[in-house]
Amino acid sequence: MAYTFASATVLLLLITDPFGNIPIFVNALKGVAPERRMFVILREVLIAFLLLLAFMFVGDGFLRLMNLSDLSLQIAGAVVMFLIALRMIFPSDQPEAAPLQGEPLIVPLAIPALAGPSALATVMLLVSQAPARRLEWIAALCVTMAVCAVVLVLSERIQRVAGDRVMMAFERLMGLILVAISVEMFLRGIRLFITQTGAAA
């Protein structure tokens, strides 16, 4: 599928999943002074943004270095995206981790909550499919990170107002959409593989 600015932004929002990350951020920031929480959230979002931005620029070189094709990246990205989506639809029953002592730095908020493997694969996939539109993908990433920052800064209020049931329902809806996107990516990769194999034969 050919991505537009709007579809790339929606895809990145589904992957970074700011609403699904609300419980993670709220729990991780329990040990942080209230007046410091906004700063910590914005810092972690900025770190995630810089990492994803870096992968947009070095992703092609990384693929060539590892002798990986765009096709393998697309299929691998679809598989990882599918697994992430399943976890969104069927969350783990494991008890919530104890709050961190002190301010979290990079892990677990910037990585992997925001800039996880699926997000890194997605930005590389966007650039590898249309390198000439790199500025468009950067703009989509900027919008995505801005939305993440706003949602996560307001995370405690959103959780109080919406409640756990609404948050869980929204998370599963986003997971369902992501499943459909990942399946489409996988099928497109398989079709392209069959086409390339037939042409080589």
PDB file of C-alpha atoms in Angstrom, residues 76-193:
ATOM      1  CA  ALA A  76       9.229  -8.584   9.377  1.00  0.00           C
ATOM      2  CA  GLY A  77       7.555  -5.267  10.213  1.00  0.00           C
ATOM      3  CA  ALA A  78       4.147  -6.798   9.499  1.00  0.00           C
ATOM      4  CA  VAL A  79       4.863  -9.746  11.817  1.00  0.00           C
ATOM      5  CA  VAL A  80       6.097  -7.508  14.669  1.00  0.00           C
ATOM      6  CA  MET A  81       3.158  -5.143  14.155  1.00  0.00           C
ATOM      7  CA  PHE A  82       0.755  -8.105  14.274  1.00  0.00           C
ATOM      8  CA  LEU A  83       2.238  -9.334  17.567  1.00  0.00           C
ATOM      9  CA  ILE A  84       2.024  -5.831  19.063  1.00  0.00           C
ATOM     10  CA  ALA A  85      -1.608  -5.569  17.932  1.00  0.00           C
ATOM     11  CA  LEU A  86      -2.468  -8.934  19.495  1.00  0.00           C
ATOM     12  CA  ARG A  87      -1.008  -7.738  22.783  1.00  0.00           C
ATOM     13  CA  MET A  88      -3.200  -4.618  22.540  1.00  0.00           C
ATOM     14  CA  ILE A  89      -6.343  -6.722  21.948  1.00  0.00           C
ATOM     15  CA  PHE A  90      -5.466  -9.425  24.487  1.00  0.00           C
ATOM     16  CA  PRO A  91      -3.510  -7.669  27.246  1.00  0.00           C
ATOM     17  CA  SER A  92      -1.401  -9.712  29.633  1.00  0.00           C
ATOM     18  CA  ASP A  93      -2.899 -10.712  32.971  1.00  0.00           C
ATOM     19  CA  GLN A  94       0.450 -10.224  34.689  1.00  0.00           C
ATOM     20  CA  PRO A  95       0.348  -7.876  37.690  1.00  0.00           C
ATOM     21  CA  GLU A  96       1.428  -4.300  37.122  1.00  0.00           C
ATOM     22  CA  ALA A  97       5.117  -3.675  37.770  1.00  0.00           C
ATOM     23  CA  ALA A  98       6.112  -1.736  40.859  1.00  0.00           C
ATOM     24  CA  PRO A  99       6.728   1.977  40.279  1.00  0.00           C
ATOM     25  CA  LEU A 100      10.326   2.929  39.492  1.00  0.00           C
ATOM     26  CA  GLN A 101      12.349   4.701  42.125  1.00  0.00           C
ATOM     27  CA  GLY A 102      13.467   8.119  40.925  1.00  0.00           C
ATOM     28  CA  GLU A 103      13.086   9.513  37.419  1.00  0.00           C
ATOM     29  CA  PRO A 104      12.970   7.026  34.545  1.00  0.00           C
ATOM     30  CA  LEU A 105      15.492   7.802  31.806  1.00  0.00           C
ATOM     31  CA  ILE A 106      15.147   6.363  28.285  1.00  0.00           C
ATOM     32  CA  VAL A 107      13.977   2.934  29.518  1.00  0.00           C
ATOM     33  CA  PRO A 108      11.107   2.035  29.723  1.00  0.00           C
ATOM     34  CA  LEU A 109       9.306   5.185  28.541  1.00  0.00           C
ATOM     35  CA  ALA A 110      11.219   6.422  25.480  1.00  0.00           C
ATOM     36  CA  ILE A 111      12.309   2.863  24.663  1.00  0.00           C
ATOM     37  CA  PRO A 112      10.407   0.595  24.189  1.00  0.00           C
ATOM     38  CA  ALA A 113       7.079   2.272  25.127  1.00  0.00           C
ATOM     39  CA  LEU A 114       7.260   4.862  22.322  1.00  0.00           C
ATOM     40  CA  ALA A 115      10.217   3.923  20.122  1.00  0.00           C
ATOM     41  CA  GLY A 116       9.876   0.158  20.210  1.00  0.00           C
ATOM     42  CA  PRO A 117      10.904  -2.360  17.523  1.00  0.00           C
ATOM     43  CA  SER A 118       7.670  -1.921  15.553  1.00  0.00           C
ATOM     44  CA  ALA A 119       8.028   1.888  15.478  1.00  0.00           C
ATOM     45  CA  LEU A 120      11.666   1.638  14.345  1.00  0.00           C
ATOM     46  CA  ALA A 121      10.715  -0.859  11.623  1.00  0.00           C
ATOM     47  CA  THR A 122       7.820   1.352  10.510  1.00  0.00           C
ATOM     48  CA  VAL A 123       9.884   4.510  10.015  1.00  0.00           C
ATOM     49  CA  MET A 124      12.525   2.532   8.102  1.00  0.00           C
ATOM     50  CA  LEU A 125       9.781   0.972   5.989  1.00  0.00           C
ATOM     51  CA  LEU A 126       8.265   4.359   5.120  1.00  0.00           C
ATOM     52  CA  VAL A 127      11.613   5.757   4.025  1.00  0.00           C
ATOM     53  CA  SER A 128      12.658   2.628   2.128  1.00  0.00           C
ATOM     54  CA  GLN A 129       9.391   2.615   0.148  1.00  0.00           C
ATOM     55  CA  ALA A 130       9.524   6.312  -0.783  1.00  0.00           C
ATOM     56  CA  PRO A 131      12.913   7.921   0.013  1.00  0.00           C
ATOM     57  CA  ALA A 132      12.035  11.031  -2.013  1.00  0.00           C
ATOM     58  CA  ARG A 133       9.206  11.784   0.434  1.00  0.00           C
ATOM     59  CA  ARG A 134      11.429  11.726   3.513  1.00  0.00           C
ATOM     60  CA  LEU A 135      10.369  15.252   4.555  1.00  0.00           C
ATOM     61  CA  GLU A 136       6.743  14.123   4.460  1.00  0.00           C
ATOM     62  CA  TRP A 137       7.534  11.189   6.747  1.00  0.00           C
ATOM     63  CA  ILE A 138       9.455  13.497   9.102  1.00  0.00           C
ATOM     64  CA  ALA A 139       6.399  15.771   9.256  1.00  0.00           C
ATOM     65  CA  ALA A 140       4.193  12.745  10.026  1.00  0.00           C
ATOM     66  CA  LEU A 141       6.600  11.757  12.809  1.00  0.00           C
ATOM     67  CA  CYS A 142       6.535  15.308  14.211  1.00  0.00           C
ATOM     68  CA  VAL A 143       2.724  15.286  14.342  1.00  0.00           C
ATOM     69  CA  THR A 144       2.758  11.838  15.951  1.00  0.00           C
ATOM     70  CA  MET A 145       5.214  12.852  18.662  1.00  0.00           C
ATOM     71  CA  ALA A 146       3.293  16.075  19.325  1.00  0.00           C
ATOM     72  CA  VAL A 147       0.079  14.079  19.852  1.00  0.00           C
ATOM     73  CA  CYS A 148       1.955  11.631  22.093  1.00  0.00           C
ATOM     74  CA  ALA A 149       3.337  14.500  24.167  1.00  0.00           C
ATOM     75  CA  VAL A 150      -0.089  16.102  24.661  1.00  0.00           C
ATOM     76  CA  VAL A 151      -1.816  12.804  25.509  1.00  0.00           C
ATOM     77  CA  LEU A 152       0.901  11.683  27.922  1.00  0.00           C
ATOM     78  CA  VAL A 153       1.167  15.053  29.678  1.00  0.00           C
ATOM     79  CA  LEU A 154      -2.583  14.775  30.296  1.00  0.00           C
ATOM     80  CA  SER A 155      -2.354  11.033  31.037  1.00  0.00           C
ATOM     81  CA  GLU A 156      -3.414  11.185  34.694  1.00  0.00           C
ATOM     82  CA  ARG A 157      -6.445  13.356  33.900  1.00  0.00           C
ATOM     83  CA  ILE A 158      -7.444  11.196  30.935  1.00  0.00           C
ATOM     84  CA  GLN A 159      -7.204   8.045  33.048  1.00  0.00           C
ATOM     85  CA  ARG A 160      -9.328   9.599  35.800  1.00  0.00           C
ATOM     86  CA  VAL A 161     -12.020  10.906  33.420  1.00  0.00           C
ATOM     87  CA  ALA A 162     -12.232   7.973  30.998  1.00  0.00           C
ATOM     88  CA  GLY A 163     -11.771   5.160  33.483  1.00  0.00           C
ATOM     89  CA  ASP A 164     -10.109   1.799  32.954  1.00  0.00           C
ATOM     90  CA  ARG A 165     -12.970   0.257  30.941  1.00  0.00           C
ATOM     91  CA  VAL A 166     -13.050   3.010  28.309  1.00  0.00           C
ATOM     92  CA  MET A 167      -9.262   2.998  28.026  1.00  0.00           C
ATOM     93  CA  MET A 168      -9.255  -0.783  27.543  1.00  0.00           C
ATOM     94  CA  ALA A 169     -11.984  -0.606  24.893  1.00  0.00           C
ATOM     95  CA  PHE A 170     -10.121   2.107  22.986  1.00  0.00           C
ATOM     96  CA  GLU A 171      -6.884   0.151  23.221  1.00  0.00           C
ATOM     97  CA  ARG A 172      -8.537  -2.944  21.743  1.00  0.00           C
ATOM     98  CA  LEU A 173     -10.114  -0.927  18.937  1.00  0.00           C
ATOM     99  CA  MET A 174      -6.700   0.458  18.007  1.00  0.00           C
ATOM    100  CA  GLY A 175      -5.284  -3.051  18.182  1.00  0.00           C
ATOM    101  CA  LEU A 176      -7.947  -4.331  15.789  1.00  0.00           C
ATOM    102  CA  ILE A 177      -7.126  -1.606  13.261  1.00  0.00           C
ATOM    103  CA  LEU A 178      -3.440  -2.411  13.618  1.00  0.00           C
ATOM    104  CA  VAL A 179      -4.103  -6.112  12.986  1.00  0.00           C
ATOM    105  CA  ALA A 180      -5.803  -5.231   9.702  1.00  0.00           C
ATOM    106  CA  ILE A 181      -2.879  -2.997   8.672  1.00  0.00           C
ATOM    107  CA  SER A 182      -0.303  -5.650   9.559  1.00  0.00           C
ATOM    108  CA  VAL A 183      -2.170  -8.344   7.611  1.00  0.00           C
ATOM    109  CA  GLU A 184      -2.380  -6.043   4.581  1.00  0.00           C
ATOM    110  CA  MET A 185       1.366  -5.380   4.820  1.00  0.00           C
ATOM    111  CA  PHE A 186       2.105  -9.094   5.104  1.00  0.00           C
ATOM    112  CA  LEU A 187      -0.109 -10.012   2.125  1.00  0.00           C
ATOM    113  CA  ARG A 188       1.444  -7.239   0.053  1.00  0.00           C
ATOM    114  CA  GLY A 189       4.905  -8.560   0.924  1.00  0.00           C
ATOM    115  CA  ILE A 190       3.926 -12.119  -0.029  1.00  0.00           C
ATOM    116  CA  ARG A 191       2.451 -10.928  -3.347  1.00  0.00           C
ATOM    117  CA  LEU A 192       5.615  -8.975  -4.100  1.00  0.00           C
ATOM    118  CA  PHE A 193       7.755 -12.006  -3.201  1.00  0.00           C
TER     119      PHE A 193
END
